[in-house]
CSV table of C-alpha atoms in Angstrom, one decimal:
chain,number,residue,atom,x,y,z
A,1,MET,CA,-0.1,0.2,0.0
A,2,TRP,CA,2.3,2.6,1.1
A,3,THR,CA,5.0,1.4,-2.6
A,4,ARG,CA,0.9,3.0,-4.5
A,5,LEU,CA,1.0,6.1,-2.2
A,6,ALA,CA,4.6,6.9,-2.8
A,7,GLY,CA,3.7,6.2,-6.2
A,8,LEU,CA,1.4,8.4,-6.7
A,9,VAL,CA,2.0,11.7,-4.3
A,10,VAL,CA,5.7,10.6,-6.8
A,11,LYS,CA,3.2,11.2,-10.3
A,12,GLU,CA,1.0,13.9,-8.8
A,13,SER,CA,4.2,15.8,-8.1
A,14,ILE,CA,5.6,15.7,-11.3
A,15,GLN,CA,2.4,16.9,-13.0
A,16,PHE,CA,1.9,19.7,-11.2
A,17,LEU,CA,5.6,20.4,-11.3
A,18,ARG,CA,4.5,19.8,-15.2
A,19,ASP,CA,2.0,22.2,-15.4
A,20,ARG,CA,4.0,26.2,-15.4
A,21,VAL,CA,0.2,28.0,-15.8
A,22,MET,CA,-0.5,26.7,-12.2
A,23,LEU,CA,2.7,27.4,-11.0
A,24,VAL,CA,3.1,30.9,-11.8
A,25,LEU,CA,0.0,31.7,-10.6
A,26,ILE,CA,0.2,30.9,-6.7
A,27,LEU,CA,3.4,32.0,-7.0
A,28,TRP,CA,1.4,35.3,-8.2
A,29,LEU,CA,-1.0,34.4,-5.4
A,30,TYR,CA,1.5,34.1,-2.4
A,31,THR,CA,3.9,37.2,-4.2
A,32,VAL,CA,2.3,40.0,-5.9
A,33,GLU,CA,-1.0,39.6,-4.7
A,34,VAL,CA,-0.1,40.1,-1.3
A,35,VAL,CA,1.3,43.5,-1.3
A,36,ILE,CA,-1.0,45.2,-4.2
A,37,CYS,CA,-3.9,43.9,-1.6
A,38,THR,CA,-1.6,45.5,1.9
A,39,LEU,CA,-0.8,48.3,0.5
A,40,ALA,CA,-4.4,49.0,-1.5
A,41,LEU,CA,-6.5,47.9,1.4
A,42,SER,CA,-5.9,51.2,3.0
A,43,PHE,CA,-9.7,52.2,4.3
A,44,GLU,CA,-8.4,55.4,5.9
A,45,VAL,CA,-9.6,58.5,4.2
A,46,THR,CA,-6.3,60.1,2.7
A,47,ASP,CA,-6.2,63.0,-0.5
A,48,MET,CA,-10.3,63.8,-1.1
A,49,PRO,CA,-10.2,65.3,-4.0
A,50,LEU,CA,-11.5,68.8,-2.4
A,51,ALA,CA,-13.3,71.9,-4.6
A,52,ALA,CA,-12.2,75.2,-2.2
A,53,VAL,CA,-15.4,78.2,-3.2
A,54,ASP,CA,-14.0,81.7,-2.3
A,55,LEU,CA,-16.4,83.6,-2.1
A,56,ASP,CA,-14.6,85.4,0.1
A,57,ARG,CA,-11.0,86.0,-1.1
A,58,THR,CA,-9.5,87.7,2.3
A,59,PRO,CA,-6.4,86.2,4.3
A,60,ALA,CA,-8.6,84.7,7.4
A,61,SER,CA,-10.7,82.8,4.4
A,62,ARG,CA,-7.8,80.9,2.3
A,63,ALA,CA,-6.6,80.4,6.1
A,64,LEU,CA,-9.7,78.2,6.4
A,65,ILE,CA,-9.2,76.9,3.0
A,66,GLU,CA,-5.2,76.0,3.5
A,67,MET,CA,-6.0,74.4,7.5
A,68,PHE,CA,-8.3,71.9,4.9
A,69,LEU,CA,-5.6,71.4,2.2
A,70,VAL,CA,-2.7,71.1,4.6
A,71,THR,CA,-3.9,67.8,5.9
A,72,ASP,CA,-3.1,64.8,4.1
A,73,THR,CA,-7.0,64.1,4.4
A,74,PHE,CA,-7.7,66.8,1.3
A,75,ALA,CA,-6.0,67.3,-1.7
A,76,PRO,CA,-7.2,70.3,-4.2
A,77,ALA,CA,-8.7,69.2,-6.7
A,78,GLY,CA,-9.2,73.8,-7.7
A,79,TYR,CA,-10.8,76.7,-7.1
A,80,ALA,CA,-14.1,76.8,-7.9
A,81,VAL,CA,-16.0,80.1,-9.3
A,82,THR,CA,-19.9,79.5,-7.4
A,83,ALA,CA,-20.8,76.9,-6.0
A,84,THR,CA,-23.1,76.3,-8.8
A,85,ASP,CA,-19.8,74.8,-10.6
A,86,ALA,CA,-18.5,72.9,-7.4
A,87,THR,CA,-21.4,71.2,-8.4
A,88,LYS,CA,-20.7,70.2,-11.1
A,89,TRP,CA,-17.4,68.6,-9.9
A,90,LEU,CA,-19.1,66.8,-7.5
A,91,GLN,CA,-21.9,65.3,-10.5
A,92,THR,CA,-18.6,64.9,-13.0
A,93,GLY,CA,-16.7,62.9,-9.8
A,94,ARG,CA,-13.3,65.5,-10.4
A,95,ALA,CA,-14.5,66.6,-6.1
A,96,ARG,CA,-15.0,64.0,-3.4
A,97,ILE,CA,-16.1,67.0,-1.0
A,98,ALA,CA,-16.1,70.9,-2.4
A,99,LEU,CA,-16.3,73.5,0.7
A,100,VAL,CA,-18.1,76.9,-0.9
A,101,VAL,CA,-16.4,80.1,2.0
A,102,PRO,CA,-19.2,83.0,1.6
A,103,GLN,CA,-18.5,86.5,1.1
A,104,GLY,CA,-18.0,88.9,4.6
A,105,PHE,CA,-16.8,85.3,6.5
A,106,GLU,CA,-13.9,87.5,8.3
A,107,ARG,CA,-16.1,90.9,8.1
A,108,ASP,CA,-18.2,88.4,10.2
A,109,LEU,CA,-15.4,87.1,12.4
A,110,ALA,CA,-14.1,90.5,13.5
A,111,ARG,CA,-17.6,91.5,14.4
A,112,GLY,CA,-17.8,88.8,16.5
A,113,ASP,CA,-20.5,86.6,14.7
A,114,ALA,CA,-19.7,83.0,13.9
A,115,PRO,CA,-20.1,82.9,10.7
A,116,SER,CA,-20.9,80.3,8.3
A,117,VAL,CA,-19.5,78.0,5.6
A,118,GLN,CA,-20.7,75.4,3.5
A,119,VAL,CA,-19.2,71.5,3.5
A,120,LEU,CA,-20.9,69.5,0.2
A,121,LEU,CA,-20.2,65.9,0.4
A,122,ASP,CA,-20.2,63.0,-2.2
A,123,GLY,CA,-22.6,60.3,0.0
A,124,THR,CA,-22.2,57.8,-2.5
A,125,ASN,CA,-19.5,56.1,-0.4
A,126,SER,CA,-21.0,56.2,2.9
A,127,ASN,CA,-17.8,55.7,5.1
A,128,VAL,CA,-15.9,57.6,2.5
A,129,ALA,CA,-18.0,60.9,3.1
A,130,ALA,CA,-18.6,60.0,7.4
A,131,GLN,CA,-14.2,60.2,7.7
A,132,ALA,CA,-14.6,63.1,5.7
A,133,ARG,CA,-17.3,65.3,7.7
A,134,GLY,CA,-16.0,63.9,10.9
A,135,TYR,CA,-12.4,65.7,10.3
A,136,THR,CA,-14.1,68.2,8.8
A,137,LEU,CA,-15.9,69.6,12.3
A,138,GLN,CA,-12.2,68.7,13.4
A,139,ILE,CA,-10.3,71.8,11.4
A,140,VAL,CA,-13.6,74.2,11.4
A,141,SER,CA,-13.5,73.6,15.5
A,142,ARG,CA,-9.0,74.2,15.1
A,143,PHE,CA,-9.6,77.3,13.3
A,144,ARG,CA,-8.6,80.5,15.5
A,145,PRO,CA,-8.9,83.3,13.2
A,146,PRO,CA,-7.2,86.6,15.0
A,147,PRO,CA,-8.3,88.4,17.6
A,148,ALA,CA,-11.9,90.5,15.9
A,149,GLU,CA,-11.7,93.7,16.8
A,150,GLY,CA,-11.3,95.2,20.2
A,151,GLY,CA,-9.4,92.9,21.3
A,152,GLY,CA,-12.1,89.7,22.1
A,153,PRO,CA,-11.8,87.0,20.6
A,154,ALA,CA,-13.8,86.2,17.3
A,155,ALA,CA,-16.5,84.4,16.5
A,156,ALA,CA,-16.2,79.7,15.9
A,157,ILE,CA,-17.3,79.2,13.0
A,158,ARG,CA,-20.5,77.3,12.4
A,159,PRO,CA,-19.8,74.5,9.5
A,160,ALA,CA,-23.1,73.7,7.1
A,161,VAL,CA,-22.7,70.2,6.3
A,162,ARG,CA,-24.4,68.9,4.3
A,163,VAL,CA,-23.7,65.1,2.6
A,164,TRP,CA,-25.7,65.0,-1.1
A,165,TYR,CA,-26.2,61.8,-3.3
A,166,ASN,CA,-26.7,59.6,0.0
A,167,PRO,CA,-27.9,62.7,2.4
A,168,ASP,CA,-28.0,59.6,5.5
A,169,GLN,CA,-25.3,58.3,5.0
A,170,THR,CA,-27.0,54.6,4.7
A,171,TYR,CA,-23.9,52.0,2.9
A,172,THR,CA,-26.4,49.8,1.9
A,173,ALA,CA,-26.9,51.8,-1.7
A,174,PHE,CA,-22.6,51.3,-1.8
A,175,MET,CA,-22.4,48.4,-0.9
A,176,VAL,CA,-25.4,46.9,-3.1
A,177,LEU,CA,-24.2,48.5,-6.0
A,178,SER,CA,-20.7,47.8,-5.6
A,179,MET,CA,-22.0,43.6,-5.6
A,180,VAL,CA,-24.1,44.5,-8.6
A,181,THR,CA,-20.2,45.3,-10.5
A,182,LEU,CA,-19.0,42.3,-8.8
A,183,ALA,CA,-21.6,40.0,-10.2
A,184,ALA,CA,-21.5,41.2,-13.6
A,185,LEU,CA,-17.9,40.8,-13.9
A,186,MET,CA,-17.8,37.5,-12.1
A,187,VAL,CA,-20.6,36.1,-15.0
A,188,GLY,CA,-19.3,37.9,-17.7
A,189,VAL,CA,-14.9,36.6,-16.8
A,190,ILE,CA,-16.0,33.0,-15.7
A,191,TYR,CA,-18.7,32.0,-17.9
A,192,PRO,CA,-17.2,31.9,-20.8
A,193,ALA,CA,-13.4,31.2,-19.8
A,194,ALA,CA,-15.2,27.2,-18.1
A,195,SER,CA,-17.3,27.1,-20.9
A,196,ILE,CA,-14.5,27.0,-23.6
A,197,VAL,CA,-12.6,24.8,-21.2
A,198,ARG,CA,-15.3,22.9,-20.2
A,199,GLU,CA,-15.5,22.3,-24.6
A,200,LYS,CA,-11.7,21.6,-25.1
A,201,GLU,CA,-11.7,18.7,-22.6
A,202,ALA,CA,-14.7,17.6,-23.7
A,203,GLY,CA,-13.4,17.4,-26.8
A,204,THR,CA,-15.9,19.2,-28.6
A,205,ILE,CA,-14.6,21.6,-30.3
A,206,GLU,CA,-12.3,19.2,-31.8
A,207,GLN,CA,-15.3,18.2,-33.4
A,208,LEU,CA,-16.3,21.8,-34.2
A,209,ARG,CA,-13.1,21.7,-36.4
A,210,VAL,CA,-14.8,19.2,-39.0
A,211,THR,CA,-18.0,20.9,-39.4
A,212,PRO,CA,-18.6,23.8,-41.8
A,213,VAL,CA,-18.9,26.2,-38.8
A,214,GLY,CA,-15.8,29.8,-38.9
A,215,THR,CA,-13.6,30.3,-36.3
A,216,GLY,CA,-15.3,33.7,-36.6
A,217,GLU,CA,-18.8,31.6,-35.8
A,218,LEU,CA,-18.4,30.0,-33.0
A,219,PHE,CA,-16.4,32.6,-30.9
A,220,VAL,CA,-19.5,34.3,-31.8
A,221,ALA,CA,-21.7,31.7,-30.8
A,222,LYS,CA,-19.7,31.6,-27.3
A,223,THR,CA,-19.4,35.5,-26.5
A,224,LEU,CA,-22.7,36.4,-27.2
A,225,PRO,CA,-25.2,35.1,-24.6
A,226,THR,CA,-23.0,35.8,-21.6
A,227,LEU,CA,-23.1,39.0,-23.4
A,228,VAL,CA,-26.7,39.1,-23.3
A,229,MET,CA,-27.4,36.8,-20.2
A,230,GLY,CA,-25.1,39.3,-18.2
A,231,LEU,CA,-27.9,42.5,-19.6
A,232,LEU,CA,-31.2,40.0,-18.4
A,233,SER,CA,-29.4,39.3,-14.8
A,234,VAL,CA,-29.2,42.8,-15.0
A,235,PHE,CA,-33.4,43.1,-14.0
A,236,PRO,CA,-33.0,40.2,-10.9
A,237,SER,CA,-30.4,42.8,-10.2
A,238,LEU,CA,-32.5,46.1,-10.3
A,239,LEU,CA,-35.2,44.4,-8.7
A,240,ILE,CA,-33.0,43.5,-5.6
A,241,VAL,CA,-31.5,47.1,-5.3
A,242,TRP,CA,-35.2,48.3,-5.2
A,243,TRP,CA,-35.7,46.2,-2.6
A,244,PHE,CA,-33.0,48.0,0.1
A,245,GLY,CA,-34.3,51.4,-1.2
A,246,VAL,CA,-31.8,52.4,-3.7
A,247,PRO,CA,-33.1,54.7,-6.2
A,248,LEU,CA,-32.7,55.1,-9.5
A,249,ARG,CA,-32.5,58.4,-10.3
A,250,GLY,CA,-30.2,58.3,-13.8
A,251,SER,CA,-31.6,56.7,-17.2
A,252,LEU,CA,-32.4,52.6,-17.2
A,253,SER,CA,-31.6,52.7,-21.1
A,254,LEU,CA,-28.0,54.3,-20.1
A,255,PHE,CA,-26.7,52.3,-18.0
A,256,LEU,CA,-28.0,48.5,-19.6
A,257,GLY,CA,-25.8,50.7,-22.7
A,258,LEU,CA,-23.1,51.6,-20.6
A,259,THR,CA,-23.4,47.9,-19.1
A,260,ALA,CA,-22.3,45.6,-22.3
A,261,LEU,CA,-19.3,47.8,-23.2
A,262,PHE,CA,-18.4,46.2,-20.0
A,263,LEU,CA,-19.0,43.1,-20.6
A,264,ILE,CA,-17.7,43.4,-22.9
A,265,SER,CA,-13.9,44.0,-21.2
A,266,ALA,CA,-15.0,40.9,-18.9
A,267,ILE,CA,-16.0,38.5,-21.5
A,268,ALA,CA,-12.7,39.0,-23.3
A,269,ILE,CA,-11.3,38.3,-20.1
A,270,GLY,CA,-12.9,34.8,-19.7
A,271,VAL,CA,-12.1,33.9,-23.1
A,272,LEU,CA,-8.0,35.5,-22.7
A,273,ILE,CA,-8.4,32.6,-19.9
A,274,ALA,CA,-9.6,29.8,-22.1
A,275,ALA,CA,-6.6,29.9,-23.7
A,276,ALA,CA,-4.7,29.9,-21.3
A,277,THR,CA,-5.6,27.3,-20.6
A,278,ARG,CA,-5.7,23.4,-20.4
A,279,THR,CA,-8.4,22.8,-18.1
A,280,LEU,CA,-11.6,23.7,-15.7
A,281,GLN,CA,-9.8,23.6,-12.4
A,282,GLN,CA,-7.5,25.9,-13.9
A,283,ALA,CA,-9.3,28.7,-15.8
A,284,LEU,CA,-11.9,29.0,-12.5
A,285,LEU,CA,-7.9,29.4,-10.3
A,286,LEU,CA,-6.6,32.8,-12.9
A,287,SER,CA,-10.0,33.6,-12.8
A,288,PHE,CA,-10.0,33.9,-9.1
A,289,PHE,CA,-6.2,36.0,-9.8
A,290,GLY,CA,-7.4,38.2,-12.3
A,291,LEU,CA,-10.8,38.8,-10.0
A,292,PHE,CA,-9.2,40.3,-7.2
A,293,PRO,CA,-7.1,42.4,-7.7
A,294,MET,CA,-10.0,44.2,-10.7
A,295,MET,CA,-12.1,44.2,-7.2
A,296,PHE,CA,-9.3,45.9,-4.3
A,297,LEU,CA,-8.3,48.8,-7.2
A,298,SER,CA,-11.9,49.6,-8.6
A,299,GLY,CA,-12.5,51.4,-5.0
A,300,THR,CA,-15.9,48.6,-4.2
A,301,VAL,CA,-13.1,47.8,-0.9
A,302,ALA,CA,-11.6,51.5,-0.1
A,303,PRO,CA,-11.8,54.4,-1.5
A,304,VAL,CA,-9.5,54.6,-5.2
A,305,GLU,CA,-7.5,58.4,-3.2
A,306,SER,CA,-5.9,56.7,-0.6
A,307,MET,CA,-4.2,54.1,-2.7
A,308,PRO,CA,-0.8,54.6,-4.0
A,309,GLU,CA,-0.2,57.0,-6.8
A,310,GLY,CA,1.2,54.0,-8.5
A,311,LEU,CA,-2.0,51.9,-7.8
A,312,GLN,CA,-4.3,54.6,-8.8
A,313,ALA,CA,-2.7,55.0,-11.4
A,314,LEU,CA,-2.6,50.6,-12.4
A,315,SER,CA,-6.0,51.1,-11.5
A,316,LEU,CA,-7.6,53.3,-14.8
A,317,ALA,CA,-6.3,49.6,-16.3
A,318,SER,CA,-9.5,47.7,-14.1
A,319,PRO,CA,-12.7,48.0,-16.1
A,320,LEU,CA,-14.2,47.5,-12.6
A,321,ARG,CA,-13.3,51.0,-11.6
A,322,HIS,CA,-14.9,52.7,-14.5
A,323,TYR,CA,-18.8,50.9,-14.4
A,324,LEU,CA,-18.5,51.6,-11.0
A,325,ASP,CA,-18.2,55.2,-10.7
A,326,ILE,CA,-20.9,54.4,-13.9
A,327,THR,CA,-22.8,53.0,-11.6
A,328,LEU,CA,-23.0,55.0,-8.8
A,329,GLY,CA,-23.2,57.6,-11.2
A,330,ILE,CA,-26.8,57.1,-13.3
A,331,PHE,CA,-28.1,55.4,-9.9
A,332,LEU,CA,-26.5,57.4,-6.5
A,333,LYS,CA,-26.8,61.2,-8.9
A,334,GLY,CA,-28.7,61.2,-11.9
A,335,THR,CA,-25.9,61.4,-13.9
A,336,GLY,CA,-26.4,61.2,-18.2
A,337,LEU,CA,-23.2,60.2,-20.6
A,338,PRO,CA,-22.1,64.3,-20.8
A,339,GLU,CA,-20.9,63.9,-17.1
A,340,LEU,CA,-19.9,59.8,-18.0
A,341,TRP,CA,-18.8,59.9,-21.7
A,342,PRO,CA,-15.0,59.2,-19.3
A,343,GLN,CA,-16.1,56.8,-18.4
A,344,ALA,CA,-17.8,55.2,-21.6
A,345,VAL,CA,-14.5,55.8,-23.4
A,346,ALA,CA,-12.0,54.2,-21.2
A,347,LEU,CA,-14.3,51.5,-21.4
A,348,VAL,CA,-14.4,51.2,-24.4
A,349,ALA,CA,-10.7,51.5,-24.9
A,350,ILE,CA,-10.0,49.0,-22.8
A,351,GLY,CA,-12.3,46.8,-23.9
A,352,THR,CA,-11.8,46.9,-27.8
A,353,PRO,CA,-8.5,46.0,-27.5
A,354,LEU,CA,-8.8,42.4,-25.0
A,355,PHE,CA,-11.5,41.8,-27.3
A,356,ALA,CA,-10.0,42.1,-30.5
A,357,ILE,CA,-6.5,39.7,-28.8
A,358,ALA,CA,-9.1,38.0,-28.1
A,359,ALA,CA,-10.7,36.5,-30.5
A,360,VAL,CA,-7.3,36.0,-32.0
A,361,LEU,CA,-6.2,34.1,-29.1
A,362,PHE,CA,-9.3,32.4,-29.7
A,363,ARG,CA,-8.8,31.5,-33.6
A,364,ARG,CA,-5.5,29.7,-33.4
A,365,ARG,CA,-6.7,27.6,-30.1
A,366,THR,CA,-8.9,26.5,-32.2
A,367,ALA,CA,-8.4,26.8,-35.9
């Protein structure tokens, strides 16, 4: 018995060492992916883009804005001319917080009045908004303006903080929408990868080679059902979103169209995985090898602004990051194509070459 067991162990070890894809995958999971996830998974809010609106243009107003920008929590997104411009920046995602200092701010401080400053927060990610609100209150409470005329202390500031798009600051809205995007990614990647590899294992692809069916037709037949199924799966997800009380403030047709663009990228990744693997086990493991980095770098787990600059740049290559911005924008902000066209262009730029490469590799592996 022990001889047979030793022979089986040697055989499995040799077979394992011959599987280069599995060796590279395991090495990646235990090294590079551990490093990426450790750096990316930070729940501290840092470098949150802040739009400043200085309607007073005095030393006191500039000092208050500077107190926000010298911290690691906020980063300058620019000076907006009016509060309306700042709200547009919140709408497009250029800024996550807007600080509006009203006209007469320094004068009211000198008189001993308590001036009010307006703070607008993007509440699509309630965890980030809650932390930013707490930091805002701390900064305002520490602000010490110069003494008022007559030698008396200047009045304190009254911050008027408003959280937009998710005023209750519930984490449910962000979580359910991010889970919908993750589900779309998993369906788009895993289903075509598993389907094609299963055909390889069963030998049916070899049988199809002797039929009049062309490689291009076979490629379409493998990818089109996944695209249709992914779009149809959106509707049960909409019921779940509605059940959680999350509003759809934007266009459903726009959401479906941009979902189709996103699924093209996901399906292309699935076909590439199928081209690089020979067994269903390899395909599933390699799928998760790609899914986890895309998930961590998309902003679903931790804010992208809190990541190192290198990972922020790398996250731009993840279609999930752009699709999450699209989903949050359409559902919570009611944004349309004029605001979401950069994300749409990014999905096209990512998905088109991926799909073309997938088609070429599929043709070579099945020809």
